[in-house]
Amino acid sequence: MRALTWHGTNDVRVDTVSDPEIINPRDAIIKITSTAICGSDLHLYDGVIPGVAPGDVLGHEFMGEVVETGSASDLEKGQRVVVPFTISCGGCFHCKQQQYSACDNSNPAEKQDMSATLYGQPMAALFGYSHLTGGYSGGQAEYARVPFSDVGPIVVPDHLEDDKVLFLSDILPTGWMAAENADIQPDDTVAVWGCGPVGLFAIQSAIVMGASKVIAIDRYPNRLELAKQLGAEIIDFRETDVREALMEMSGGIGVDAVIDAVGMESHGFAIDNMFDVVKQKVGMGADRASALKQAILAVRFGGKVSIPGVYGGMTDKWPLGAMMEKGLQIRGGQTHVQKYTKQLLEKIEDGTLDTTFLISHRLPLEQAAEGYKNFKEQQNEWTKVILKPGMEN
Amino acid sequence: MSQNSKIGAGLGGVVLTAGAIAFGAFLSNRHQNRGYDDAANHTKRQPEGSNAQVGRSVTIRKPRAELFAFWSDFSNLPQFMENVEAIEAGADGASTWRIKAPPGQTVAVKTEIASKKQDELIAWRSVEDSEIETSGEVRFEDAPGERGTRVSLVMAYDPPAGALGRAVAKLFLREPQVQARHDLKRFKMLMETGEIATSARTRDETRAAKQENG
Ligand SMILES: [Zn+2]
Ligand SMILES: [Zn+2]
């Protein structure tokens, strides 16, 4: 089959690789109809995530048609499914708590040691996202092997086209969980750093959850415009002192909740000598966390801090005093996708949530490398890219 | 048996004889900790390289009796114990473990049950003048609430001194601590999900990975 493979920093290519096969009883094989490039794919592209090997097939946001099933899969050939980026068994302690992104059993035993060194506990598996998270082939390809296919994939009705449901795989539930982690109450003022796809969905979710005011912070006019269309007030951080502005916009109290949808900055990713031991073992250094630090200073006493942005390693100069003195609640987390897919599919069907507004480009899979390059370098215009295997060039 | 596997068995014998002696002492000490705290003996700080015991616990979301029954049938163990090719039951309650030894050889070890308590404990050790001496035990305890069962696997291990000894142990027996951890994780996967996770894309890749490990 054809698949987008990683070759090195800033080097991804569409190659011919072996077709996936059913290996375990609960597997299914999906013929992919749509797959997106995610902001976190750019961390792989930038080469800042360790454990990626040349030839690895990337992509964790995908959907398609079931073409083959293992003996214990409950899917049927011909069904259209969206596949969560988190691989979850459904039977372990964490899965039973609906903490799907902490599944004990999806990361192969021999691959768990690397992340256990970094976090004290091993990570669950994700599609197409480094051998830290299992080294599973991703979905920027013609086909994908989907383990635990009775737990992850959600069957979508035929009347909803791919563009409407594809983002159930990651960024929509991620934005939703970001807002949920900000514990939004009806009269809250919420500030969101980053108007990439996750930030935009967090803004939309916060509004649906009843926030009285959502303030979006970014530097790209087009992305700020998308936030404005959703009903947010906007701040361009190149133009404005963000903390001053937030204090004014919240009537001097400070915002009730903050959401950091920026995460580690892939550009200028710094290595801190203090963490050489960890770095030697897992190849991760210090994360720059300037948006998060700013968010913690801007939130009100007793405020809520939500971190959907991806961080990998350590950070320094953490505003510990602010966290303690202001009595903050801080919640992060990889998305428990399977917990949200059903309710969010209903909200898409009844029109409460729109997922199509941020799609800027649709490309054939063969042009995936071009998609990566532009998504990274032209963030103002290339807001979200969908790849379609089989689409005419 | 080929020349190579004799070397493997010989080195294994040295390592595991020491291990079996340590294990006897260890078993008698397990429930009367030498230290003053409540931590298991295999988590006590030890001088570098003198890792006498390896052990690990996992929580498995299945009833104690079910896990005990599965483990009691030793022929099930090679499904998740990666360096064990097969375990055949003998007439006298003993069984023969066929352990992979590089390159591509196996070493036979005859073991007997040292102690067994229904739904709680299974301990085994190699019989006298076995090709390799080895021993281990697995314990099953109820976990709190609906968490299932805590399963603890403990094996004695006493590598030959120094860096060379560790290198030999790694080469011929694989790192026992790592092995124990991975085996238990695979046991948990098998019990909780009915399969053992692999990120391979093709069946050939899984086969290749297994051969590499074996
Ligand atoms: Zn994503
Ligand atoms: Zn699980």
Coordinates of C-alpha atoms and ligand atoms in Angstrom, one line a residue:
Chain A
M1 CA 0.0 0.0 0.0
R2 CA 1.0 3.7 -0.2
A3 CA 1.7 5.4 3.1
L4 CA 3.3 8.6 4.5
T5 CA 6.5 7.5 6.2
W6 CA 9.0 9.4 8.4
H7 CA 12.5 9.5 7.2
G8 CA 14.1 12.2 9.5
T9 CA 13.7 15.7 10.6
N10 CA 11.5 17.7 8.1
D11 CA 11.6 14.7 5.8
V12 CA 8.4 12.7 5.3
R13 CA 7.6 10.8 2.1
V14 CA 4.8 8.7 0.6
D15 CA 6.3 5.3 0.0
T16 CA 5.1 1.8 -0.8
V17 CA 5.1 -0.4 2.3
S18 CA 3.6 -3.8 3.2
D19 CA -0.1 -4.0 3.7
P20 CA -1.4 -4.4 7.2
E21 CA -2.8 -7.8 8.3
I22 CA -5.0 -9.1 11.0
I23 CA -2.7 -10.3 13.8
N24 CA -4.8 -10.5 16.9
P25 CA -8.4 -11.7 17.2
R26 CA -9.8 -8.3 18.1
D27 CA -8.1 -6.5 15.1
A28 CA -9.8 -5.0 12.1
I29 CA -8.4 -3.6 8.9
I30 CA -9.7 -0.2 7.8
K31 CA -9.5 1.1 4.2
I32 CA -8.9 4.8 4.9
T33 CA -11.0 7.4 3.2
S34 CA -9.9 10.5 5.1
T35 CA -7.0 11.2 7.4
A36 CA -5.8 14.6 8.9
I37 CA -2.4 16.1 9.7
C38 CA -2.4 17.1 13.3
G39 CA -0.4 19.9 15.1
S40 CA 1.2 17.2 17.1
D41 CA 2.4 15.5 13.9
L42 CA 4.6 18.5 13.5
H43 CA 6.5 17.6 16.7
L44 CA 7.4 14.3 14.9
Y45 CA 8.2 16.3 11.7
D46 CA 10.4 18.6 13.8
G47 CA 12.2 15.7 15.2
V48 CA 11.6 16.6 18.9
I49 CA 9.8 13.4 19.8
P50 CA 12.2 10.5 20.4
G51 CA 11.6 6.9 19.4
V52 CA 10.5 7.6 15.8
A53 CA 12.2 5.3 13.3
P54 CA 12.8 5.8 9.6
G55 CA 9.9 4.0 7.7
D56 CA 7.4 4.5 10.5
V57 CA 3.9 5.3 9.1
L58 CA 2.5 8.4 10.7
G59 CA -1.0 9.7 11.3
H60 CA -3.4 9.3 14.2
E61 CA -6.5 11.0 12.9
F62 CA -8.3 8.8 10.4
M63 CA -11.5 7.1 9.3
G64 CA -12.6 4.7 6.7
E65 CA -14.3 1.5 5.8
V66 CA -14.0 -1.8 7.5
V67 CA -12.5 -4.3 5.0
E68 CA -11.4 -7.2 7.2
T69 CA -12.1 -8.3 10.8
G70 CA -10.5 -10.6 13.3
S71 CA -12.5 -13.4 14.9
A72 CA -13.2 -11.4 18.0
S73 CA -14.0 -8.0 16.3
D74 CA -17.6 -6.9 16.5
L75 CA -17.2 -4.7 13.4
E76 CA -18.6 -5.7 10.1
K77 CA -17.2 -5.3 6.6
G78 CA -18.5 -2.3 4.9
Q79 CA -19.1 -0.2 8.0
R80 CA -17.8 3.4 8.1
V81 CA -15.9 4.0 11.2
V82 CA -13.9 6.8 12.9
V83 CA -10.9 5.5 14.8
P84 CA -9.8 7.2 18.1
F85 CA -6.1 8.0 18.2
T86 CA -5.7 6.4 21.6
I87 CA -5.5 2.6 21.5
S88 CA -7.5 1.2 24.4
C89 CA -8.3 -2.4 25.5
G90 CA -11.6 -1.7 27.3
G91 CA -10.8 -4.2 30.0
C92 CA -8.1 -2.8 32.3
F93 CA -8.5 -0.7 35.4
H94 CA -8.0 2.6 33.6
C95 CA -10.3 1.7 30.7
K96 CA -13.0 0.8 33.2
Q97 CA -12.6 4.3 34.7
Q98 CA -13.0 5.7 31.2
Q99 CA -9.4 6.9 31.4
Y100 CA -8.8 5.4 28.0
S101 CA -5.6 7.2 27.2
A102 CA -4.0 5.5 30.2
C103 CA -4.8 2.0 29.0
D104 CA -2.5 -0.6 30.6
N105 CA -2.6 -3.1 27.8
S106 CA -2.2 -1.4 24.4
N107 CA 1.5 -0.5 24.5
P108 CA 3.4 -3.8 23.9
A109 CA 5.2 -5.0 27.0
E110 CA 8.7 -4.5 25.5
K111 CA 7.9 -0.9 24.5
Q112 CA 6.7 0.3 27.9
D113 CA 10.1 0.8 29.6
M114 CA 11.0 4.0 27.7
S115 CA 8.0 6.0 28.9
A116 CA 8.0 4.4 32.3
T117 CA 11.5 5.9 32.8
L118 CA 10.2 9.3 31.9
Y119 CA 6.9 9.4 33.7
G120 CA 7.2 6.7 36.3
Q121 CA 4.4 4.8 34.6
P122 CA 4.3 3.5 31.0
M123 CA 2.2 5.3 28.5
A124 CA -0.7 3.7 26.6
A125 CA -0.4 3.2 22.8
L126 CA -1.3 5.7 20.2
F127 CA -1.4 5.3 16.4
G128 CA 1.5 6.6 14.4
Y129 CA 3.2 8.4 17.2
S130 CA 6.7 7.1 18.0
H131 CA 7.8 3.9 19.7
L132 CA 7.3 5.5 23.2
T133 CA 3.6 5.0 22.5
G134 CA 3.9 1.6 21.0
G135 CA 5.2 2.2 17.5
Y136 CA 1.9 1.3 15.8
S137 CA 1.6 2.2 12.1
G138 CA -0.6 5.2 11.7
G139 CA -3.4 6.1 9.4
Q140 CA -1.9 8.4 6.8
A141 CA -2.0 5.5 4.5
E142 CA -4.4 3.5 2.4
Y143 CA -5.0 0.9 5.1
A144 CA -4.5 0.6 8.8
R145 CA -4.6 -2.3 11.3
V146 CA -6.8 -1.3 14.2
P147 CA -6.3 -3.3 17.4
F148 CA -9.2 -3.7 20.0
S149 CA -11.6 -2.8 17.2
D150 CA -14.5 -3.6 19.4
V151 CA -13.6 -0.7 21.8
G152 CA -12.2 2.1 19.8
P153 CA -13.8 2.7 16.4
I154 CA -17.2 4.4 16.3
V155 CA -19.6 3.5 13.5
V156 CA -20.9 6.7 11.8
P157 CA -24.1 7.0 9.8
D158 CA -23.8 7.3 6.0
H159 CA -25.6 10.7 5.8
L160 CA -22.7 12.4 7.7
E161 CA -19.8 13.0 5.3
D162 CA -16.2 12.4 6.3
D163 CA -15.5 16.1 7.0
K164 CA -18.2 16.2 9.6
V165 CA -17.0 13.2 11.7
L166 CA -13.3 12.7 11.0
F167 CA -12.2 15.0 13.9
L168 CA -13.9 12.6 16.4
S169 CA -10.6 10.8 16.1
D170 CA -8.8 13.4 18.1
I171 CA -9.1 17.2 18.0
L172 CA -12.8 17.5 18.6
P173 CA -12.8 15.3 21.8
T174 CA -9.5 16.9 22.7
G175 CA -11.0 20.4 22.6
W176 CA -14.0 19.2 24.4
M177 CA -12.0 17.5 27.2
A178 CA -9.9 20.7 27.4
A179 CA -13.0 22.7 28.2
E180 CA -14.3 20.0 30.6
N181 CA -11.0 20.0 32.4
A182 CA -11.4 23.8 32.7
D183 CA -14.5 23.0 34.7
I184 CA -16.5 25.7 32.9
Q185 CA -19.4 27.1 34.8
P186 CA -22.2 29.2 33.3
D187 CA -20.9 32.7 34.1
D188 CA -17.2 31.9 33.5
T189 CA -14.8 34.0 31.5
V190 CA -12.4 31.7 29.8
A191 CA -9.1 32.4 28.1
V192 CA -7.7 30.1 25.5
W193 CA -4.1 30.3 24.3
G194 CA -3.6 29.0 20.8
C195 CA -6.1 29.0 17.9
G196 CA -5.0 25.9 16.2
P197 CA -7.5 23.1 15.7
V198 CA -7.6 22.1 19.4
G199 CA -7.8 25.6 20.6
L200 CA -10.7 26.4 18.2
F201 CA -12.6 23.3 19.3
A202 CA -11.9 24.2 23.0
I203 CA -13.4 27.6 22.3
Q204 CA -16.5 26.1 20.6
S205 CA -16.9 23.6 23.4
A206 CA -16.5 26.3 26.1
I207 CA -19.3 28.3 24.5
V208 CA -21.5 25.2 24.2
M209 CA -20.9 24.6 27.9
G210 CA -22.2 28.0 28.7
A211 CA -19.2 30.2 29.3
S212 CA -20.2 33.9 29.3
K213 CA -17.1 35.0 27.6
V214 CA -14.3 33.2 25.8
I215 CA -11.1 35.1 24.9
A216 CA -8.9 33.6 22.2
I217 CA -5.1 34.4 22.1
D218 CA -3.0 33.9 19.0
R219 CA -0.8 35.8 16.5
Y220 CA -2.3 34.6 13.2
P221 CA -5.1 36.9 11.9
N222 CA -6.8 34.1 10.0
R223 CA -6.9 31.8 13.0
L224 CA -8.1 34.7 15.2
E225 CA -10.8 35.3 12.6
L226 CA -12.0 31.7 12.9
A227 CA -12.2 32.1 16.7
K228 CA -14.2 35.3 16.3
Q229 CA -16.7 33.6 14.0
L230 CA -17.2 31.0 16.8
G231 CA -18.2 33.9 19.1
A232 CA -14.9 34.5 20.9
E233 CA -13.3 37.8 21.7
I234 CA -9.7 37.9 20.4
I235 CA -6.3 39.1 21.5
D236 CA -3.3 39.3 19.1
F237 CA -0.4 38.8 21.5
R238 CA 2.0 40.6 19.2
E239 CA -0.1 43.7 19.5
T240 CA -1.3 43.6 23.1
D241 CA -0.1 42.9 26.6
V242 CA -2.1 39.8 27.2
R243 CA -2.2 39.8 31.0
E244 CA -3.2 43.5 31.2
A245 CA -5.9 42.9 28.5
L246 CA -7.3 39.8 30.3
M247 CA -7.5 41.7 33.6
E248 CA -9.5 44.4 31.9
M249 CA -11.7 42.0 29.9
S250 CA -12.5 40.1 33.2
G251 CA -13.3 43.3 35.1
G252 CA -10.2 43.2 37.2
I253 CA -11.0 39.8 38.8
G254 CA -8.9 37.7 36.4
V255 CA -10.3 35.0 34.1
D256 CA -12.0 32.1 35.8
A257 CA -10.4 29.5 33.6
V258 CA -7.4 29.2 31.3
I259 CA -6.7 26.6 28.6
D260 CA -3.2 26.2 27.2
A261 CA -3.8 24.8 23.7
V262 CA -0.2 25.6 22.6
G263 CA 1.9 23.0 24.3
M264 CA 5.6 22.7 23.8
E265 CA 7.0 24.9 21.1
S266 CA 8.7 22.9 18.6
H267 CA 10.8 25.8 17.4
G268 CA 13.7 26.6 19.5
F269 CA 13.0 23.5 21.6
A270 CA 15.6 23.8 24.4
I271 CA 17.7 21.2 26.1
D272 CA 18.4 21.7 29.8
N273 CA 21.5 20.1 31.3
M274 CA 19.7 19.3 34.5
F275 CA 17.8 16.6 32.8
D276 CA 20.6 14.8 31.0
V277 CA 19.9 11.6 32.9
V278 CA 16.4 11.5 31.6
K279 CA 17.4 12.7 28.3
Q280 CA 20.0 10.0 27.9
K281 CA 17.4 7.4 28.6
V282 CA 14.5 8.7 26.6
G283 CA 15.9 11.5 24.5
M284 CA 13.7 14.3 25.9
G285 CA 14.8 17.6 27.2
A286 CA 13.1 20.6 28.6
D287 CA 9.8 21.9 27.3
R288 CA 9.3 25.6 26.8
A289 CA 6.1 26.5 28.5
S290 CA 5.7 30.2 28.1
A291 CA 2.0 30.1 27.2
L292 CA 1.3 28.0 30.3
K293 CA 3.3 30.2 32.6
Q294 CA 1.4 33.3 31.3
A295 CA -1.9 31.5 31.7
I296 CA -1.2 30.6 35.3
L297 CA -0.4 34.3 36.1
A298 CA -3.5 35.5 34.4
V299 CA -6.0 33.2 36.0
R300 CA -7.9 34.4 39.1
F301 CA -7.4 33.1 42.6
G302 CA -9.2 29.7 42.8
G303 CA -9.1 29.5 39.1
K304 CA -8.9 26.5 36.8
V305 CA -6.0 25.6 34.5
S306 CA -6.5 23.1 31.7
I307 CA -3.6 21.8 29.6
P308 CA -4.5 20.0 26.4
G309 CA -1.4 21.2 24.7
V310 CA 1.3 18.5 24.3
Y311 CA 4.3 18.5 26.6
G312 CA 6.8 15.8 26.6
G313 CA 9.6 16.3 29.1
M314 CA 10.4 18.8 31.8
T315 CA 10.1 22.5 32.2
D316 CA 11.9 24.9 34.5
K317 CA 10.8 28.1 36.3
W318 CA 7.4 26.7 37.1
P319 CA 5.3 29.3 38.8
L320 CA 4.9 27.2 41.9
G321 CA 4.2 30.1 44.2
A322 CA 1.3 31.3 42.0
M323 CA -0.1 27.8 41.9
M324 CA -0.1 27.4 45.7
E325 CA -0.9 31.0 46.7
K326 CA -3.7 31.3 44.3
G327 CA -5.2 27.9 45.0
L328 CA -5.3 26.7 41.5
Q329 CA -6.7 23.5 40.0
I330 CA -4.5 22.2 37.2
R331 CA -5.6 19.4 34.9
G332 CA -3.9 18.0 31.8
G333 CA -4.1 14.8 29.9
Q334 CA -4.1 12.9 26.7
T335 CA -7.7 12.7 25.5
H336 CA -9.8 9.8 26.7
V337 CA -11.3 9.8 23.2
Q338 CA -13.6 6.8 23.6
K339 CA -15.3 8.4 26.5
Y340 CA -16.5 11.3 24.3
T341 CA -17.1 9.9 20.8
K342 CA -20.7 8.9 21.3
Q343 CA -21.9 12.2 22.9
L344 CA -20.0 14.3 20.4
L345 CA -21.3 12.4 17.4
E346 CA -24.8 13.3 18.7
K347 CA -23.8 16.9 19.0
I348 CA -22.5 16.9 15.4
E349 CA -25.8 15.3 14.2
D350 CA -28.0 17.8 15.9
G351 CA -25.9 20.7 14.7
T352 CA -24.6 21.9 18.2
L353 CA -21.0 21.4 17.0
D354 CA -19.6 22.2 13.6
T355 CA -16.3 20.6 12.6
T356 CA -15.9 21.7 9.0
F357 CA -15.2 25.4 9.6
L358 CA -11.5 25.0 10.2
I359 CA -10.6 22.7 7.2
S360 CA -8.5 24.7 4.8
H361 CA -7.1 22.1 2.5
R362 CA -8.0 18.7 1.1
L363 CA -5.1 16.8 -0.7
P364 CA -4.6 13.4 -2.2
L365 CA -2.4 11.2 0.1
E366 CA 0.3 11.4 -2.5
Q367 CA 0.7 15.1 -1.7
A368 CA 1.1 14.5 2.0
A369 CA 4.7 15.8 2.2
E370 CA 3.6 19.0 0.7
G371 CA 0.7 19.1 3.3
Y372 CA 3.2 18.8 6.2
K373 CA 5.5 21.5 4.8
N374 CA 2.7 24.0 4.3
F375 CA 0.9 23.2 7.5
K376 CA 4.1 23.9 9.4
E377 CA 5.3 27.0 7.5
Q378 CA 2.0 28.7 6.6
Q379 CA 0.0 28.4 9.8
N380 CA -2.1 31.4 9.0
E381 CA -3.6 29.9 5.8
W382 CA -3.2 26.1 6.3
T383 CA -5.4 25.7 9.4
K384 CA -6.3 22.1 8.9
V385 CA -5.3 19.6 6.2
I386 CA -7.2 16.5 5.3
L387 CA -5.5 13.8 3.1
K388 CA -7.6 11.5 1.0
P389 CA -6.2 8.3 -0.4
G390 CA -7.5 7.8 -3.9
M391 CA -8.4 11.4 -4.5
E392 CA -7.3 12.7 -8.0
N393 CA -4.2 14.8 -8.0
Chain B
M1 CA 22.8 -31.1 22.2
S2 CA 25.1 -28.8 20.3
Q3 CA 28.2 -27.2 21.6
N4 CA 26.5 -23.8 21.8
S5 CA 23.7 -24.9 24.0
K6 CA 26.2 -26.7 26.3
I7 CA 27.9 -23.3 26.8
G8 CA 24.5 -21.7 27.5
A9 CA 23.5 -24.4 30.0
G10 CA 26.8 -24.3 31.7
L11 CA 26.7 -20.6 32.3
G12 CA 23.1 -20.7 33.2
G13 CA 23.9 -23.4 35.7
V14 CA 26.4 -21.2 37.5
V15 CA 24.1 -18.3 37.6
L16 CA 21.1 -20.2 38.7
T17 CA 22.7 -22.5 41.2
A18 CA 23.6 -19.4 43.1
G19 CA 20.1 -18.1 42.5
A20 CA 18.5 -21.2 43.9
I21 CA 20.5 -20.9 47.2
A22 CA 19.6 -17.3 47.5
F23 CA 16.0 -18.2 46.8
G24 CA 15.8 -20.6 49.7
A25 CA 17.0 -18.0 52.0
F26 CA 14.7 -15.5 50.4
L27 CA 11.6 -17.6 50.8
S28 CA 12.2 -18.1 54.4
N29 CA 12.6 -14.4 54.9
R30 CA 9.8 -13.2 52.7
H31 CA 7.2 -12.7 55.3
Q32 CA 9.5 -11.7 58.1
N33 CA 11.2 -8.8 56.4
R34 CA 14.7 -8.2 57.5
G35 CA 14.2 -4.5 57.2
Y36 CA 11.9 -2.5 59.5
D37 CA 9.6 -1.3 56.8
D38 CA 6.8 -3.2 55.0
A39 CA 8.3 -3.2 51.6
A40 CA 8.9 -6.5 49.8
N41 CA 12.5 -7.8 50.0
H42 CA 13.1 -7.5 46.3
T43 CA 12.6 -3.8 46.6
K44 CA 15.3 -3.4 49.3
R45 CA 18.3 -1.3 48.2
Q46 CA 21.2 -3.6 47.4
P47 CA 24.8 -2.9 46.4
E48 CA 25.1 -2.5 42.6
G49 CA 25.1 -5.8 40.8
S50 CA 24.1 -7.9 43.7
N51 CA 20.5 -8.1 42.7
A52 CA 19.7 -11.3 44.5
Q53 CA 15.9 -11.3 44.0
V54 CA 13.8 -10.0 41.2
G55 CA 10.1 -9.4 41.5
R56 CA 7.2 -7.5 40.3
S57 CA 3.5 -7.1 41.0
V58 CA 0.7 -6.3 38.6
T59 CA -3.0 -5.8 39.2
I60 CA -5.2 -7.8 36.9
R61 CA -8.9 -7.2 36.6
K62 CA -10.0 -10.8 36.9
P63 CA -11.0 -13.0 39.8
R64 CA -8.2 -14.7 41.9
A65 CA -9.5 -18.2 41.2
E66 CA -9.5 -17.7 37.4
L67 CA -5.9 -16.4 37.4
F68 CA -4.7 -19.1 39.7
A69 CA -6.3 -21.8 37.6
F70 CA -4.7 -20.5 34.4
W71 CA -1.2 -20.3 36.0
S72 CA -1.6 -23.8 37.6
D73 CA -1.6 -25.3 34.2
F74 CA 2.1 -24.7 33.4
S75 CA 1.5 -25.5 29.7
N76 CA -0.2 -22.1 29.5
L77 CA 2.9 -20.2 30.6
P78 CA 4.8 -20.1 27.3
Q79 CA 2.0 -18.1 25.9
F80 CA 3.3 -15.1 27.8
M81 CA 6.8 -16.1 29.1
E82 CA 8.8 -15.1 26.2
N83 CA 12.0 -17.2 26.9
V84 CA 10.1 -20.4 27.7
E85 CA 9.4 -22.4 24.6
A86 CA 7.3 -25.1 26.1
I87 CA 6.4 -26.7 29.5
E88 CA 5.5 -30.4 29.4
A89 CA 3.9 -32.0 32.4
G90 CA 5.5 -35.2 33.7
A91 CA 3.9 -38.2 35.4
D92 CA 5.1 -37.4 38.9
G93 CA 3.7 -33.9 39.1
A94 CA 7.1 -32.5 37.8
S95 CA 7.3 -30.7 34.5
T96 CA 10.0 -30.0 32.0
W97 CA 10.6 -26.4 31.0
R98 CA 12.2 -25.8 27.6
I99 CA 14.0 -22.5 27.9
K100 CA 15.3 -20.7 24.9
A101 CA 19.1 -20.3 24.8
P102 CA 20.9 -18.5 22.1
P103 CA 21.6 -19.2 19.4
G104 CA 18.3 -20.9 18.6
Q105 CA 18.9 -23.7 21.1
T106 CA 16.8 -24.8 24.0
V107 CA 17.8 -26.0 27.5
A108 CA 15.6 -28.5 29.4
V109 CA 14.9 -27.9 33.0
K110 CA 12.9 -30.3 35.2
T111 CA 11.0 -28.6 37.9
E112 CA 8.8 -29.6 40.8
I113 CA 6.2 -27.8 42.8
A114 CA 7.8 -26.5 46.0
S115 CA 4.6 -25.3 47.5
K116 CA 1.0 -24.7 46.4
K117 CA -1.9 -23.1 48.2
Q118 CA -5.2 -23.0 46.4
D119 CA -6.0 -19.6 44.8
E120 CA -3.0 -18.1 46.7
L121 CA 0.4 -19.3 45.8
I122 CA 2.4 -21.5 43.4
A123 CA 6.1 -22.0 44.0
W124 CA 8.4 -24.1 41.9
R125 CA 12.1 -25.1 41.8
S126 CA 14.2 -27.2 39.6
V127 CA 14.9 -30.8 40.8
E128 CA 18.3 -31.8 42.0
D129 CA 21.0 -32.3 39.3
S130 CA 18.8 -30.6 36.8
E131 CA 20.7 -29.1 33.8
I132 CA 19.9 -25.7 35.2
E133 CA 18.7 -24.8 38.7
T134 CA 16.0 -22.3 39.0
S135 CA 13.1 -21.4 41.2
G136 CA 10.2 -18.9 41.4
E137 CA 6.9 -18.2 43.0
V138 CA 3.7 -16.4 42.1
R139 CA 1.2 -15.1 44.6
F140 CA -2.4 -14.0 44.1
E141 CA -4.2 -11.6 46.5
D142 CA -7.5 -9.8 46.2
A143 CA -7.0 -6.2 45.2
P144 CA -9.2 -3.5 46.8
G145 CA -12.7 -2.9 45.4
E146 CA -13.3 -4.0 41.9
R147 CA -9.7 -3.9 40.9
G148 CA -9.3 -7.7 40.6
T149 CA -6.2 -9.5 41.8
R150 CA -2.7 -8.5 42.7
V151 CA -0.3 -10.9 41.2
S152 CA 3.3 -11.0 42.4
L153 CA 6.0 -12.9 40.6
V154 CA 9.3 -13.3 42.4
M155 CA 12.4 -15.1 41.3
A156 CA 15.8 -15.4 43.0
Y157 CA 18.7 -14.2 41.0
D158 CA 22.3 -13.9 41.8
P159 CA 24.5 -12.9 38.9
P160 CA 28.2 -13.6 38.9
A161 CA 30.2 -10.7 40.2
G162 CA 31.1 -7.6 38.2
A163 CA 30.3 -6.2 34.8
L164 CA 31.3 -9.3 33.0
G165 CA 28.9 -11.4 35.0
R166 CA 26.1 -9.0 34.2
A167 CA 27.0 -9.1 30.5
V168 CA 26.9 -12.8 30.6
A169 CA 23.6 -12.9 32.4
K170 CA 22.2 -10.5 29.9
L171 CA 23.4 -12.5 27.0
F172 CA 22.3 -15.9 28.1
L173 CA 19.4 -15.3 30.4
R174 CA 18.3 -11.9 29.3
E175 CA 17.9 -9.3 32.0
P176 CA 15.8 -11.2 34.5
Q177 CA 14.3 -8.1 36.0
V178 CA 13.2 -6.9 32.6
Q179 CA 12.1 -10.4 31.6
A180 CA 9.9 -10.8 34.8
R181 CA 8.3 -7.4 34.2
H182 CA 7.5 -8.0 30.6
D183 CA 6.3 -11.6 31.2
L184 CA 3.9 -10.3 33.9
K185 CA 2.6 -7.5 31.6
R186 CA 1.9 -10.0 28.9
F187 CA 0.1 -12.3 31.4
K188 CA -2.0 -9.3 32.4
M189 CA -2.8 -8.5 28.7
L190 CA -3.7 -12.1 28.0
M191 CA -6.1 -12.3 31.0
E192 CA -7.7 -8.8 30.5
T193 CA -7.9 -8.7 26.8
G194 CA -7.6 -12.2 25.5
E195 CA -4.5 -11.3 23.4
I196 CA -1.0 -9.9 23.7
A197 CA -0.5 -6.5 22.2
T198 CA 1.8 -6.1 19.3
S199 CA 2.4 -3.0 17.1
A200 CA 3.5 -5.1 14.2
R201 CA 1.7 -4.4 10.9
T202 CA 2.1 -7.8 9.4
R203 CA 2.2 -11.4 10.7
D204 CA 5.8 -11.7 9.3
E205 CA 6.9 -8.8 11.4
T206 CA 5.6 -10.5 14.6
R207 CA 7.4 -13.7 13.6
A208 CA 10.6 -11.8 13.0
A209 CA 10.3 -10.0 16.3
K210 CA 9.8 -13.2 18.1
Q211 CA 12.8 -14.8 16.4
E212 CA 14.9 -11.8 17.3
N213 CA 13.9 -12.0 20.9
G214 CA 14.4 -15.8 21.1
Ligands
ZN1 ZN -4.0 14.8 16.6
ZN2 ZN -7.2 -0.7 28.8

